[in-house]
Amino acid sequence: MISKSLNKYIQSLHQKKYRQELAAFLVEGAINVLELCASDYQIEVMLVTEPFYKENALLLDKQRVRLEMVSADDLKRVGSLVVNDSALAVVKTKENRFLVADLDEYVLVLDDIRDPGNLGTILRIADWYGIRKLICSLSTADVYNPKVISASKGSFTRVAWYYCDLKTYLAEQAQGPVYGAFLDGASVHSLDFGTAGYLVMGNEANGISAEVEELVSQRITIPRYGEAESLNVGIATAIICDNLRRVETGRKSVK
């Protein structure tokens, strides 16, 4: 059984207000918790089912954290997942640390990405394509939202983020090209991307804001061949990142 005090603590972390106040967040499910154990995050307490513990005892015992055995029903009651027969961890958040693109890397810039599922998916996409930094607008979804962490499938442990005023940040920090995704612009299929820069993805409904658009140096687009009005921002991010890496791979093969 989960104590009343721990139950109340975990339940409070479903809300952004208390995540910020208590500097803690939830990590749920087998994949995310196992990835967490291999990261540098500080774990406060971990709730695990007996089958999950037996399968991962060697790894879990190395964590030296408070470990409580619970039932799958207990996890479902206190967590956010409809199905979780494995584990839940309470983890300390990290400071909002300043990030900037190095001379040889791309950074994703997220302008008002509101949907937690989309943000989690973008974290996973960034991880897949080797992009290690996200610069997020202050109105972008909270990265510590349980839905974001769940959708990231462990990628939150390998991709860093920094929340800030995007207009000020790009005006002061962006040294390389700033690519922005629009419905019109240079085709990602033929554009010769540089070796580094910033890639701005806009709001699900409204795209990139006018104030950020002013700082975009290269408008890019994914050519449309059918009649769909738009693409999901996660899908669009994946397509652009794939083309970016394709160009980069081609450039290296020529050398």
PDB file of N, CA and C in Angstrom, residues 18 21 65 82 89 112 123 163 185 220-221:
ATOM      1  N   TYR A  18       2.610  22.498  -8.800  1.00  0.00           N
ATOM      2  CA  TYR A  18       3.308  21.775  -7.747  1.00  0.00           C
ATOM      3  C   TYR A  18       4.621  21.175  -8.234  1.00  0.00           C
ATOM      4  N   GLU A  21       6.812  24.082  -7.755  1.00  0.00           N
ATOM      5  CA  GLU A  21       6.976  24.396  -6.330  1.00  0.00           C
ATOM      6  C   GLU A  21       7.846  23.367  -5.616  1.00  0.00           C
ATOM      7  N   VAL A  65      18.111   4.097  -3.934  1.00  0.00           N
ATOM      8  CA  VAL A  65      17.006   5.025  -3.674  1.00  0.00           C
ATOM      9  C   VAL A  65      15.926   4.289  -2.891  1.00  0.00           C
ATOM     10  N   VAL A  82      -2.966   4.842 -18.266  1.00  0.00           N
ATOM     11  CA  VAL A  82      -4.119   3.942 -18.183  1.00  0.00           C
ATOM     12  C   VAL A  82      -3.648   2.542 -17.810  1.00  0.00           C
ATOM     13  N   ALA A  89       8.459   6.537 -10.866  1.00  0.00           N
ATOM     14  CA  ALA A  89       9.506   7.176 -10.075  1.00  0.00           C
ATOM     15  C   ALA A  89       9.195   8.653  -9.871  1.00  0.00           C
ATOM     16  N   ASP A 112       5.849  27.926 -29.102  1.00  0.00           N
ATOM     17  CA  ASP A 112       4.464  27.748 -28.651  1.00  0.00           C
ATOM     18  C   ASP A 112       3.892  26.374 -29.017  1.00  0.00           C
ATOM     19  N   LEU A 123      10.819  15.370 -28.644  1.00  0.00           N
ATOM     20  CA  LEU A 123      11.985  14.944 -27.866  1.00  0.00           C
ATOM     21  C   LEU A 123      12.542  13.626 -28.413  1.00  0.00           C
ATOM     22  N   TYR A 163      14.072  27.015 -21.563  1.00  0.00           N
ATOM     23  CA  TYR A 163      12.880  27.838 -21.787  1.00  0.00           C
ATOM     24  C   TYR A 163      13.267  29.310 -21.677  1.00  0.00           C
ATOM     25  N   GLY A 185       8.133  28.361 -48.857  1.00  0.00           N
ATOM     26  CA  GLY A 185       9.554  28.516 -48.612  1.00  0.00           C
ATOM     27  C   GLY A 185      10.344  27.562 -49.482  1.00  0.00           C
ATOM     28  N   ILE A 220      11.580  27.506 -44.909  1.00  0.00           N
ATOM     29  CA  ILE A 220      11.609  26.193 -45.555  1.00  0.00           C
ATOM     30  C   ILE A 220      10.219  25.569 -45.499  1.00  0.00           C
ATOM     31  N   THR A 221       9.978  24.619 -46.394  1.00  0.00           N
ATOM     32  CA  THR A 221       8.675  23.963 -46.418  1.00  0.00           C
ATOM     33  C   THR A 221       8.824  22.517 -46.849  1.00  0.00           C
TER      34      THR A 221
END
